[in-house]
mmCIF file of C-alpha atoms in Angstrom:
data_model
loop_
_atom_site.group_PDB
_atom_site.id
_atom_site.type_symbol
_atom_site.label_atom_id
_atom_site.label_comp_id
_atom_site.label_asym_id
_atom_site.label_seq_id
_atom_site.Cartn_x
_atom_site.Cartn_y
_atom_site.Cartn_z
ATOM 1 C CA MET A 1337 -33.904 1.126 -19.383
ATOM 2 C CA LYS A 1338 -33.373 -1.374 -16.602
ATOM 3 C CA ILE A 1339 -29.937 -1.619 -15.008
ATOM 4 C CA TYR A 1340 -28.761 -4.689 -13.131
ATOM 5 C CA GLU A 1341 -25.749 -4.021 -10.922
ATOM 6 C CA ILE A 1342 -24.131 -7.376 -10.272
ATOM 7 C CA GLY A 1343 -22.476 -8.055 -6.928
ATOM 8 C CA THR A 1344 -19.274 -10.089 -7.023
ATOM 9 C CA GLY A 1345 -20.144 -12.619 -4.327
ATOM 10 C CA TYR A 1346 -17.082 -11.586 -2.294
ATOM 11 C CA THR A 1347 -19.046 -10.128 0.596
ATOM 12 C CA PRO A 1348 -22.721 -9.089 0.803
ATOM 13 C CA ILE A 1349 -23.933 -5.639 -0.163
ATOM 14 C CA PRO A 1350 -24.060 -3.259 1.668
ATOM 15 C CA ALA A 1351 -20.370 -3.907 2.337
ATOM 16 C CA GLN A 1352 -19.661 -4.320 6.042
ATOM 17 C CA MET A 1353 -15.924 -4.276 5.422
ATOM 18 C CA GLY A 1354 -13.632 -2.388 3.104
ATOM 19 C CA ALA A 1355 -14.586 -4.407 0.023
ATOM 20 C CA ALA A 1356 -14.085 -1.832 -2.703
ATOM 21 C CA THR A 1357 -16.125 -3.385 -5.500
ATOM 22 C CA GLU A 1358 -19.114 -4.021 -3.241
ATOM 23 C CA ILE A 1359 -18.955 -0.384 -2.121
ATOM 24 C CA ILE A 1360 -18.915 0.686 -5.785
ATOM 25 C CA VAL A 1361 -22.002 -1.406 -6.601
ATOM 26 C CA GLU A 1362 -23.822 -0.034 -3.554
ATOM 27 C CA GLU A 1363 -22.959 3.598 -4.278
ATOM 28 C CA LEU A 1364 -23.723 3.417 -8.014
ATOM 29 C CA THR A 1365 -27.094 1.840 -7.269
ATOM 30 C CA THR A 1366 -27.908 4.456 -4.633
ATOM 31 C CA SER A 1367 -27.066 7.283 -7.036
ATOM 32 C CA PHE A 1368 -29.053 5.694 -9.885
ATOM 33 C CA MET A 1369 -32.043 5.460 -7.538
ATOM 34 C CA LYS A 1370 -31.683 9.139 -6.607
ATOM 35 C CA MET A 1371 -31.859 9.938 -10.334
ATOM 36 C CA GLY A 1372 -35.090 7.946 -10.630
ATOM 37 C CA GLU A 1373 -33.568 5.141 -12.697
ATOM 38 C CA ASP A 1374 -34.861 1.562 -12.699
ATOM 39 C CA VAL A 1375 -31.989 -0.321 -11.057
ATOM 40 C CA GLU A 1376 -31.610 -3.580 -9.169
ATOM 41 C CA ILE A 1377 -28.708 -5.337 -7.474
ATOM 42 C CA ILE A 1378 -28.157 -9.047 -8.038
ATOM 43 C CA ASP A 1379 -26.134 -10.332 -5.091
ATOM 44 C CA ILE A 1380 -25.114 -13.437 -3.199
ATOM 45 C CA ALA A 1381 -27.555 -14.655 -0.535
ATOM 46 C CA ALA A 1382 -26.487 -13.571 2.951
ATOM 47 C CA ASP A 1383 -27.453 -14.702 6.445
ATOM 48 C CA CYS A 1384 -26.542 -11.365 8.013
ATOM 49 C CA ARG A 1385 -26.999 -8.659 5.401
ATOM 50 C CA ALA A 1386 -26.847 -5.189 6.894
ATOM 51 C CA GLU A 1387 -30.134 -3.292 7.073
ATOM 52 C CA ASN A 1388 -30.689 -1.324 3.889
ATOM 53 C CA SER A 1389 -33.274 0.032 1.465
ATOM 54 C CA LEU A 1390 -31.566 -1.180 -1.700
ATOM 55 C CA PRO A 1391 -33.454 -3.254 -4.304
ATOM 56 C CA ILE A 1392 -31.578 -6.561 -3.975
ATOM 57 C CA THR A 1393 -32.367 -9.908 -5.576
ATOM 58 C CA GLU A 1394 -30.458 -12.722 -3.920
ATOM 59 C CA VAL A 1395 -28.718 -15.640 -5.591
ATOM 60 C CA LYS A 1396 -28.894 -18.611 -3.251
ATOM 61 C CA VAL A 1397 -25.735 -20.626 -2.597
ATOM 62 C CA PRO A 1398 -24.999 -23.403 -0.074
ATOM 63 C CA SER A 1399 -24.699 -22.101 3.492
ATOM 64 C CA ALA A 1400 -20.984 -22.962 3.582
ATOM 65 C CA PHE A 1401 -20.356 -20.153 1.080
ATOM 66 C CA ARG A 1402 -22.420 -17.441 2.772
ATOM 67 C CA LYS A 1403 -19.711 -16.391 5.209
ATOM 68 C CA ASN A 1404 -17.379 -13.481 4.526
ATOM 69 C CA ASP A 1405 -14.051 -14.796 3.281
ATOM 70 C CA VAL A 1406 -10.992 -12.591 2.835
ATOM 71 C CA SER A 1407 -8.365 -15.330 2.735
ATOM 72 C CA LEU A 1408 -8.429 -15.562 -1.092
ATOM 73 C CA GLY A 1409 -7.630 -19.284 -0.799
ATOM 74 C CA ILE A 1410 -9.183 -22.333 -2.413
ATOM 75 C CA VAL A 1411 -12.485 -21.991 -0.509
ATOM 76 C CA HIS A 1412 -12.767 -18.412 -1.727
ATOM 77 C CA LYS A 1413 -12.171 -19.483 -5.345
ATOM 78 C CA LEU A 1414 -14.698 -22.299 -5.035
ATOM 79 C CA LYS A 1415 -17.219 -19.844 -3.603
ATOM 80 C CA ARG A 1416 -16.680 -17.576 -6.617
ATOM 81 C CA VAL A 1417 -17.311 -20.440 -9.027
ATOM 82 C CA VAL A 1418 -20.432 -21.705 -7.241
ATOM 83 C CA TYR A 1419 -21.904 -18.211 -6.988
ATOM 84 C CA SER A 1420 -21.049 -17.399 -10.609
ATOM 85 C CA VAL A 1421 -22.766 -20.540 -11.915
ATOM 86 C CA LYS A 1422 -25.869 -19.814 -9.820
ATOM 87 C CA LEU A 1423 -25.717 -16.175 -10.917
ATOM 88 C CA ALA A 1424 -25.645 -17.160 -14.590
ATOM 89 C CA SER A 1425 -28.821 -19.176 -14.091
ATOM 90 C CA LYS A 1426 -30.523 -16.207 -12.403
ATOM 91 C CA LEU A 1427 -29.513 -13.789 -15.157
ATOM 92 C CA LYS A 1428 -30.723 -16.151 -17.874
ATOM 93 C CA LYS A 1429 -34.145 -16.299 -16.222
ATOM 94 C CA ILE A 1430 -34.245 -12.495 -16.057
ATOM 95 C CA LEU A 1431 -33.367 -12.134 -19.743
ATOM 96 C CA LYS A 1432 -35.910 -14.720 -20.842
ATOM 97 C CA LYS A 1433 -38.669 -12.708 -19.162
ATOM 98 C CA THR A 1434 -37.658 -9.245 -20.347
ATOM 99 C CA ASP A 1435 -39.155 -7.535 -23.395
ATOM 100 C CA GLU A 1436 -36.723 -4.620 -23.426
ATOM 101 C CA LYS A 1437 -32.965 -4.390 -23.684
ATOM 102 C CA VAL A 1438 -31.408 -4.204 -20.233
ATOM 103 C CA VAL A 1439 -27.954 -3.405 -18.871
ATOM 104 C CA LEU A 1440 -26.067 -6.192 -17.146
ATOM 105 C CA HIS A 1441 -23.228 -4.413 -15.373
ATOM 106 C CA PHE A 1442 -20.530 -6.864 -14.270
ATOM 107 C CA HIS A 1443 -17.668 -6.036 -11.913
ATOM 108 C CA ASN A 1444 -15.917 -9.398 -11.568
ATOM 109 C CA GLN A 1445 -14.221 -11.731 -14.028
ATOM 110 C CA TYR A 1446 -15.645 -14.959 -12.567
ATOM 111 C CA ASN A 1447 -19.211 -13.651 -12.788
ATOM 112 C CA MET A 1448 -19.123 -12.591 -16.415
ATOM 113 C CA PHE A 1449 -16.922 -15.463 -17.598
ATOM 114 C CA PHE A 1450 -19.375 -18.111 -16.423
ATOM 115 C CA PHE A 1451 -22.344 -16.118 -17.719
ATOM 116 C CA LEU A 1452 -20.711 -16.056 -21.155
ATOM 117 C CA LYS A 1453 -20.039 -19.786 -21.015
ATOM 118 C CA LEU A 1454 -23.514 -20.753 -19.800
ATOM 119 C CA SER A 1455 -25.751 -18.465 -21.884
ATOM 120 C CA SER A 1456 -26.582 -18.362 -25.584
ATOM 121 C CA LYS A 1457 -25.647 -15.546 -27.960
ATOM 122 C CA LYS A 1458 -29.326 -15.101 -28.788
ATOM 123 C CA LEU A 1459 -30.180 -14.509 -25.140
ATOM 124 C CA ARG A 1460 -27.208 -12.220 -24.559
ATOM 125 C CA LYS A 1461 -28.417 -9.924 -27.364
ATOM 126 C CA LYS A 1462 -31.238 -8.862 -25.042
ATOM 127 C CA ALA A 1463 -28.681 -7.114 -22.822
ATOM 128 C CA LEU A 1464 -25.945 -4.529 -23.007
ATOM 129 C CA LEU A 1465 -23.067 -6.431 -21.413
ATOM 130 C CA ALA A 1466 -21.023 -3.843 -19.534
ATOM 131 C CA TYR A 1467 -17.857 -4.826 -17.691
ATOM 132 C CA THR A 1468 -15.911 -2.499 -15.396
ATOM 133 C CA VAL A 1469 -12.268 -3.479 -14.958
ATOM 134 C CA HIS A 1470 -11.289 -3.017 -11.300
ATOM 135 C CA SER A 1471 -8.208 -5.267 -11.364
ATOM 136 C CA TYR A 1472 -4.991 -3.506 -10.426
ATOM 137 C CA ILE A 1473 -2.851 -5.904 -12.473
ATOM 138 C CA TRP A 1474 -3.238 -3.944 -15.730
ATOM 139 C CA GLY A 1475 -1.602 -0.816 -14.331
ATOM 140 C CA THR A 1476 1.989 -1.577 -15.273
ATOM 141 C CA GLN A 1477 4.144 -2.583 -18.253
ATOM 142 C CA TRP A 1478 2.903 -5.515 -20.354
ATOM 143 C CA GLU A 1479 6.214 -7.344 -20.094
ATOM 144 C CA LYS A 1480 5.797 -7.529 -16.311
ATOM 145 C CA ILE A 1481 2.270 -8.914 -16.365
ATOM 146 C CA GLU A 1482 1.970 -11.025 -19.504
ATOM 147 C CA GLY A 1483 2.650 -14.309 -17.722
ATOM 148 C CA THR A 1484 0.306 -13.491 -14.843
ATOM 149 C CA ILE A 1485 -2.462 -12.515 -17.258
ATOM 150 C CA LYS A 1486 -2.255 -15.883 -19.000
ATOM 151 C CA LYS A 1487 -2.293 -17.840 -15.726
ATOM 152 C CA LYS A 1488 -4.682 -15.880 -13.502
ATOM 153 C CA TYR A 1489 -6.612 -13.384 -15.631
ATOM 154 C CA PHE A 1490 -7.633 -15.441 -18.656
ATOM 155 C CA GLN A 1491 -11.242 -15.051 -17.483
ATOM 156 C CA GLU A 1492 -10.950 -11.265 -17.511
ATOM 157 C CA VAL A 1493 -9.430 -11.422 -20.987
ATOM 158 C CA SER A 1494 -12.552 -13.268 -22.138
ATOM 159 C CA CYS A 1495 -14.754 -10.672 -20.426
ATOM 160 C CA VAL A 1496 -13.176 -7.642 -22.076
ATOM 161 C CA GLN A 1497 -13.068 -9.339 -25.470
ATOM 162 C CA ASN A 1498 -16.778 -10.200 -25.344
ATOM 163 C CA ALA A 1499 -18.322 -7.257 -23.477
ATOM 164 C CA ASP A 1500 -20.361 -4.729 -25.428
ATOM 165 C CA MET A 1501 -18.845 -1.999 -23.265
ATOM 166 C CA VAL A 1502 -15.562 -2.155 -21.363
ATOM 167 C CA LEU A 1503 -15.192 0.487 -18.652
ATOM 168 C CA VAL A 1504 -11.642 1.218 -17.446
ATOM 169 C CA LEU A 1505 -10.187 3.420 -14.730
ATOM 170 C CA ASN A 1506 -6.922 4.474 -16.361
ATOM 171 C CA ASP A 1507 -5.307 4.896 -19.769
ATOM 172 C CA ILE A 1508 -2.687 2.156 -19.483
ATOM 173 C CA THR A 1509 -5.452 -0.456 -19.201
ATOM 174 C CA THR A 1510 -6.923 0.785 -22.479
ATOM 175 C CA ASP A 1511 -3.513 0.548 -24.136
ATOM 176 C CA HIS A 1512 -3.047 -3.060 -23.017
ATOM 177 C CA PHE A 1513 -6.498 -4.094 -24.227
ATOM 178 C CA VAL A 1514 -6.098 -2.505 -27.642
ATOM 179 C CA LYS A 1515 -2.475 -3.465 -28.329
ATOM 180 C CA HIS A 1516 -2.287 -6.911 -26.767
ATOM 181 C CA LEU A 1517 -5.858 -8.242 -26.604
ATOM 182 C CA SER A 1518 -7.233 -6.788 -29.864
ATOM 183 C CA VAL A 1519 -10.167 -5.121 -28.134
ATOM 184 C CA ASP A 1520 -11.920 -2.528 -30.303
ATOM 185 C CA LYS A 1521 -11.046 0.868 -28.821
ATOM 186 C CA ASN A 1522 -14.550 2.094 -29.605
ATOM 187 C CA ARG A 1523 -15.933 -0.349 -27.032
ATOM 188 C CA ILE A 1524 -13.662 0.994 -24.275
ATOM 189 C CA VAL A 1525 -14.717 3.977 -22.182
ATOM 190 C CA LYS A 1526 -12.916 5.581 -19.279
ATOM 191 C CA VAL A 1527 -14.719 6.191 -15.992
ATOM 192 C CA ASN A 1528 -13.805 7.308 -12.484
ATOM 193 C CA ASN A 1529 -14.291 5.762 -9.114
ATOM 194 C CA GLY A 1530 -16.185 7.928 -6.684
ATOM 195 C CA VAL A 1531 -16.556 8.863 -3.049
ATOM 196 C CA ASN A 1532 -19.588 9.424 -0.862
ATOM 197 C CA ILE A 1533 -18.934 13.033 0.117
ATOM 198 C CA ASP A 1534 -21.618 12.881 2.805
ATOM 199 C CA LYS A 1535 -20.018 9.897 4.563
ATOM 200 C CA TYR A 1536 -16.450 11.118 4.123
ATOM 201 C CA SER A 1537 -16.218 14.726 5.237
ATOM 202 C CA PRO A 1538 -14.307 16.885 7.728
ATOM 203 C CA LEU A 1539 -15.384 16.755 11.379
ATOM 204 C CA SER A 1540 -15.180 19.636 13.832
ATOM 205 C CA LYS A 1541 -12.006 20.134 15.882
ATOM 206 C CA GLU A 1542 -14.015 19.418 19.006
ATOM 207 C CA LYS A 1543 -15.238 16.072 17.624
ATOM 208 C CA ILE A 1544 -11.740 15.116 16.520
ATOM 209 C CA GLU A 1545 -10.321 15.834 19.954
ATOM 210 C CA GLU A 1546 -13.139 13.836 21.530
ATOM 211 C CA ILE A 1547 -12.367 10.811 19.347
ATOM 212 C CA LYS A 1548 -8.621 11.045 19.962
ATOM 213 C CA LYS A 1549 -9.197 11.309 23.707
ATOM 214 C CA SER A 1550 -11.365 8.191 23.679
ATOM 215 C CA MET A 1551 -8.469 6.366 21.985
ATOM 216 C CA LYS A 1552 -5.888 7.915 24.344
ATOM 217 C CA LEU A 1553 -4.179 9.552 21.396
ATOM 218 C CA GLN A 1554 -4.825 13.200 22.247
ATOM 219 C CA ASP A 1555 -1.124 14.063 22.423
ATOM 220 C CA LYS A 1556 -0.145 12.177 19.273
ATOM 221 C CA LYS A 1557 0.309 13.097 15.646
ATOM 222 C CA ILE A 1558 -1.077 10.323 13.439
ATOM 223 C CA ILE A 1559 0.118 9.028 10.088
ATOM 224 C CA PHE A 1560 -2.657 6.813 8.717
ATOM 225 C CA GLN A 1561 -2.757 4.194 5.960
ATOM 226 C CA VAL A 1562 -5.777 2.160 4.806
ATOM 227 C CA GLY A 1563 -5.675 -1.006 2.709
ATOM 228 C CA SER A 1564 -5.616 -4.772 2.898
ATOM 229 C CA VAL A 1565 -2.534 -5.864 4.803
ATOM 230 C CA CYS A 1566 -0.375 -7.407 2.089
ATOM 231 C CA ASP A 1567 2.732 -6.784 0.044
ATOM 232 C CA ARG A 1568 0.932 -4.861 -2.717
ATOM 233 C CA LYS A 1569 -0.352 -2.232 -0.299
ATOM 234 C CA ASN A 1570 3.211 -1.845 1.047
ATOM 235 C CA GLN A 1571 2.602 -1.072 4.721
ATOM 236 C CA LEU A 1572 5.974 -2.659 5.439
ATOM 237 C CA GLY A 1573 7.576 -0.205 3.042
ATOM 238 C CA SER A 1574 5.889 2.676 4.872
ATOM 239 C CA VAL A 1575 7.304 1.549 8.213
ATOM 240 C CA ARG A 1576 10.764 1.098 6.709
ATOM 241 C CA MET A 1577 10.723 4.636 5.337
ATOM 242 C CA LEU A 1578 9.422 6.025 8.633
ATOM 243 C CA CYS A 1579 11.674 4.074 11.031
ATOM 244 C CA ASP A 1580 14.241 6.782 11.735
ATOM 245 C CA TYR A 1581 11.582 9.491 11.752
ATOM 246 C CA LEU A 1582 9.505 7.658 14.354
ATOM 247 C CA LYS A 1583 12.592 7.075 16.508
ATOM 248 C CA SER A 1584 13.279 10.806 16.608
ATOM 249 C CA HIS A 1585 9.618 11.855 16.922
ATOM 250 C CA LYS A 1586 8.123 9.969 19.852
ATOM 251 C CA ASP A 1587 4.874 11.933 19.602
ATOM 252 C CA VAL A 1588 4.193 10.508 16.100
ATOM 253 C CA ILE A 1589 2.516 7.173 15.411
ATOM 254 C CA TYR A 1590 1.990 5.216 12.209
ATOM 255 C CA MET A 1591 -1.467 3.624 12.228
ATOM 256 C CA TYR A 1592 -2.693 1.239 9.563
ATOM 257 C CA ALA A 1593 -6.051 -0.447 8.996
ATOM 258 C CA GLY A 1594 -7.417 -3.165 6.731
ATOM 259 C CA GLY A 1595 -8.141 -6.869 6.482
ATOM 260 C CA ILE A 1596 -5.111 -9.115 6.931
ATOM 261 C CA ILE A 1597 -4.641 -10.923 3.617
ATOM 262 C CA ASP A 1598 -1.163 -12.199 4.454
ATOM 263 C CA SER A 1599 -0.499 -13.007 8.134
ATOM 264 C CA GLU A 1600 3.224 -13.509 7.516
ATOM 265 C CA TYR A 1601 3.393 -10.051 6.014
ATOM 266 C CA LYS A 1602 1.676 -8.630 9.115
ATOM 267 C CA ASN A 1603 4.248 -10.450 11.267
ATOM 268 C CA SER A 1604 7.032 -8.831 9.235
ATOM 269 C CA ILE A 1605 5.638 -5.395 10.090
ATOM 270 C CA ASP A 1606 5.511 -6.321 13.783
ATOM 271 C CA SER A 1607 9.069 -7.663 13.679
ATOM 272 C CA LEU A 1608 10.443 -4.566 11.956
ATOM 273 C CA ALA A 1609 8.785 -2.336 14.546
ATOM 274 C CA ALA A 1610 10.101 -4.457 17.426
ATOM 275 C CA ASP A 1611 13.652 -4.564 16.017
ATOM 276 C CA ASN A 1612 13.656 -0.757 15.868
ATOM 277 C CA ASN A 1613 12.000 -0.220 19.266
ATOM 278 C CA ILE A 1614 9.000 1.555 17.741
ATOM 279 C CA SER A 1615 6.312 -1.056 18.433
ATOM 280 C CA GLU A 1616 4.301 1.408 20.512
ATOM 281 C CA GLN A 1617 4.348 3.822 17.569
ATOM 282 C CA VAL A 1618 3.212 1.293 14.943
ATOM 283 C CA ILE A 1619 -0.449 0.535 15.580
ATOM 284 C CA TYR A 1620 -2.730 -1.848 13.715
ATOM 285 C CA ALA A 1621 -6.305 -0.532 13.962
ATOM 286 C CA GLY A 1622 -7.966 -3.661 12.552
ATOM 287 C CA GLU A 1623 -10.502 -3.750 9.748
ATOM 288 C CA LEU A 1624 -12.668 -0.645 9.947
ATOM 289 C CA ALA A 1625 -16.270 -0.440 8.793
ATOM 290 C CA PRO A 1626 -16.817 1.791 5.745
ATOM 291 C CA GLY A 1627 -18.576 5.075 6.436
ATOM 292 C CA LYS A 1628 -18.756 6.668 9.871
ATOM 293 C CA GLN A 1629 -16.030 4.654 11.592
ATOM 294 C CA LEU A 1630 -13.517 4.967 8.762
ATOM 295 C CA ASN A 1631 -14.273 8.673 8.367
ATOM 296 C CA GLU A 1632 -13.441 9.215 12.036
ATOM 297 C CA TYR A 1633 -10.027 7.646 11.538
ATOM 298 C CA TYR A 1634 -9.339 9.773 8.465
ATOM 299 C CA ASN A 1635 -10.242 12.830 10.527
ATOM 300 C CA ILE A 1636 -8.044 12.081 13.532
ATOM 301 C CA ALA A 1637 -5.130 11.502 11.143
ATOM 302 C CA ASP A 1638 -2.803 14.423 10.542
ATOM 303 C CA CYS A 1639 -1.611 12.776 7.341
ATOM 304 C CA SER A 1640 -2.851 9.879 5.203
ATOM 305 C CA VAL A 1641 -0.227 7.975 3.230
ATOM 306 C CA PHE A 1642 -0.623 5.572 0.317
ATOM 307 C CA THR A 1643 2.512 3.734 -0.709
ATOM 308 C CA SER A 1644 0.926 0.895 -2.718
ATOM 309 C CA ASN A 1645 3.049 -0.772 -5.344
ATOM 310 C CA LEU A 1646 0.082 -0.934 -7.724
ATOM 311 C CA GLU A 1647 -3.530 0.297 -7.803
ATOM 312 C CA ALA A 1648 -6.209 0.741 -10.446
ATOM 313 C CA PHE A 1649 -7.940 3.674 -8.735
ATOM 314 C CA GLY A 1650 -7.972 3.382 -4.935
ATOM 315 C CA LEU A 1651 -11.197 4.431 -3.226
ATOM 316 C CA VAL A 1652 -9.377 5.059 0.041
ATOM 317 C CA ILE A 1653 -7.310 7.845 -1.493
ATOM 318 C CA ILE A 1654 -10.286 9.940 -2.538
ATOM 319 C CA GLU A 1655 -12.055 9.060 0.733
ATOM 320 C CA ALA A 1656 -9.128 10.523 2.675
ATOM 321 C CA ILE A 1657 -9.049 13.632 0.500
ATOM 322 C CA SER A 1658 -12.819 14.082 0.846
ATOM 323 C CA SER A 1659 -12.379 13.852 4.634
ATOM 324 C CA GLY A 1660 -10.030 16.821 4.502
ATOM 325 C CA THR A 1661 -6.848 14.963 5.447
ATOM 326 C CA PRO A 1662 -3.603 15.877 3.626
ATOM 327 C CA VAL A 1663 -2.503 12.930 1.489
ATOM 328 C CA VAL A 1664 0.996 11.754 0.544
ATOM 329 C CA LEU A 1665 0.868 9.513 -2.503
ATOM 330 C CA SER A 1666 3.383 7.383 -4.391
ATOM 331 C CA ASN A 1667 4.244 8.634 -7.870
ATOM 332 C CA ASN A 1668 3.552 5.175 -9.363
ATOM 333 C CA LEU A 1669 -0.176 5.458 -8.677
ATOM 334 C CA MET A 1670 -2.322 6.828 -11.501
ATOM 335 C CA PHE A 1671 -4.982 9.397 -10.688
ATOM 336 C CA ASN A 1672 -6.660 12.224 -12.537
ATOM 337 C CA LEU A 1673 -6.978 14.438 -9.491
ATOM 338 C CA SER A 1674 -5.833 18.026 -9.769
ATOM 339 C CA SER A 1675 -5.678 18.761 -6.040
ATOM 340 C CA GLY A 1676 -5.755 17.260 -2.587
ATOM 341 C CA TYR A 1677 -2.578 15.182 -2.615
ATOM 342 C CA ASN A 1678 1.207 15.396 -2.559
ATOM 343 C CA ILE A 1679 3.407 13.054 -4.610
ATOM 344 C CA TYR A 1680 6.731 11.590 -3.492
ATOM 345 C CA HIS A 1681 9.405 10.094 -5.762
ATOM 346 C CA SER A 1682 11.886 8.732 -3.207
ATOM 347 C CA ASP A 1683 12.078 7.523 0.384
ATOM 348 C CA GLU A 1684 13.646 10.801 1.429
ATOM 349 C CA GLU A 1685 10.930 12.857 -0.250
ATOM 350 C CA PHE A 1686 8.254 10.698 1.396
ATOM 351 C CA VAL A 1687 9.611 11.430 4.877
ATOM 352 C CA SER A 1688 10.114 15.098 4.023
ATOM 353 C CA LEU A 1689 6.512 15.495 2.834
ATOM 354 C CA VAL A 1690 5.142 13.677 5.887
ATOM 355 C CA ASP A 1691 7.202 15.947 8.144
ATOM 356 C CA LYS A 1692 5.897 19.036 6.347
ATOM 357 C CA VAL A 1693 2.310 17.816 6.673
ATOM 358 C CA LEU A 1694 2.699 17.119 10.378
ATOM 359 C CA GLY A 1695 4.328 20.523 10.797
ATOM 360 C CA GLY A 1696 1.351 22.212 9.190
ATOM 361 C CA GLU A 1697 3.299 23.744 6.310
ATOM 362 C CA LYS A 1698 0.957 25.861 4.188
ATOM 363 C CA SER A 1699 2.503 24.776 0.896
ATOM 364 C CA ILE A 1700 1.149 21.256 1.447
ATOM 365 C CA SER A 1701 -2.003 20.456 -0.502
ATOM 366 C CA SER A 1702 -5.125 19.488 1.430
ATOM 367 C CA ASP A 1703 -7.658 21.017 -0.970
ATOM 368 C CA ASN A 1704 -10.568 18.627 -1.576
ATOM 369 C CA LYS A 1705 -12.498 20.772 -4.071
ATOM 370 C CA ASP A 1706 -11.572 18.563 -7.040
ATOM 371 C CA VAL A 1707 -12.929 15.499 -5.262
ATOM 372 C CA LEU A 1708 -16.137 17.241 -4.252
ATOM 373 C CA ASP A 1709 -16.736 18.580 -7.767
ATOM 374 C CA THR A 1710 -15.652 15.628 -9.902
ATOM 375 C CA PHE A 1711 -15.590 12.441 -7.878
ATOM 376 C CA SER A 1712 -18.797 12.385 -5.876
ATOM 377 C CA TRP A 1713 -20.730 9.192 -6.601
ATOM 378 C CA ASP A 1714 -23.650 11.197 -7.988
ATOM 379 C CA THR A 1715 -21.346 12.744 -10.605
ATOM 380 C CA VAL A 1716 -19.688 9.415 -11.414
ATOM 381 C CA ALA A 1717 -23.050 7.601 -11.663
ATOM 382 C CA LYS A 1718 -24.358 10.263 -14.039
ATOM 383 C CA ASP A 1719 -21.376 9.593 -16.301
ATOM 384 C CA TYR A 1720 -22.034 5.836 -16.204
ATOM 385 C CA LEU A 1721 -25.703 6.423 -16.983
ATOM 386 C CA GLU A 1722 -24.971 8.607 -20.001
ATOM 387 C CA LYS A 1723 -22.636 5.953 -21.390
ATOM 388 C CA PHE A 1724 -25.201 3.183 -20.856
ATOM 389 C CA LYS A 1725 -27.991 5.163 -22.512
ATOM 390 C CA SER A 1726 -25.798 6.115 -25.444
ATOM 391 C CA ALA A 1727 -24.874 2.467 -26.029
ATOM 392 C CA ILE A 1728 -28.451 1.225 -25.676
#
């Protein structure tokens, strides 16, 4: 069985920034290779792809679309369309040459939508069309998202209605697909996201102190949040909840990292900090490279917080837990973890939990055993593989 893991075209694989789906494609492929499976990545052509040993077939696009683009504006959308059309042509050529049924594993609505539009049913029968739903939008009540689905996610609707296998990260997504999109429940399977437990792991106290000293943070307690800087990730909400606490705890800083999706939103964070005289305690760390650099930041943090308004299954949460950092998590985020995090239900409880973490209270959970046992990429990839083989 040949598996084709299909890159989204957002940023080249291996991901050099915190692009979650690209990281997922990279890690699944790596784990499949370790299991001796025949796997290949189909990805956008890149002028500066990071050095790697992955089996990658490039889809050529005009040079104007080879740059990393996180703005999510019109150029980004045009890039997605151009890449998806070129990708469809590449996949059709692959299917025409194959004599066995293969797995085409899609991770992006543009990619699969245009493949469905530009390929014949006869040709598509030569593949198991698998589609993993990474979109966060499905994780809330239907009444809140129905209009958005019709306007912005009509392509994903087509994908899940036409895929041979729909892989979802939480139960509410399954409910929406079955009740509102008439997707056969037998074609829907639940999977987990994973974490590279070798890349994200606890460092020694000596190493942590060394890193903090190099950043001139050796006398500080650090609250850390990772995610694209935008309203959905709710960094502004974190600062609002922490304002009074930071004012009364001058040795504590709130540090956040991630690509700036909304510059006005970033300015709002800066303004709130300035208005409350805590600018020196609210630090933007920039966009950190996945792996070693990000793991160092998780390790120097005394507490990692995730206050997102909506997530499907955030990689950064299990990365933080795998790194051994106590996690404080909003109760509106859906995870199947049994340990490693602490849930808050109100602003007051958020601050209370953070204070307990920073104070080293023993009742606070920092156990990462569940992540190590259940959510390593090797375990997750094995689950994917079993589902693919069963369907084939």
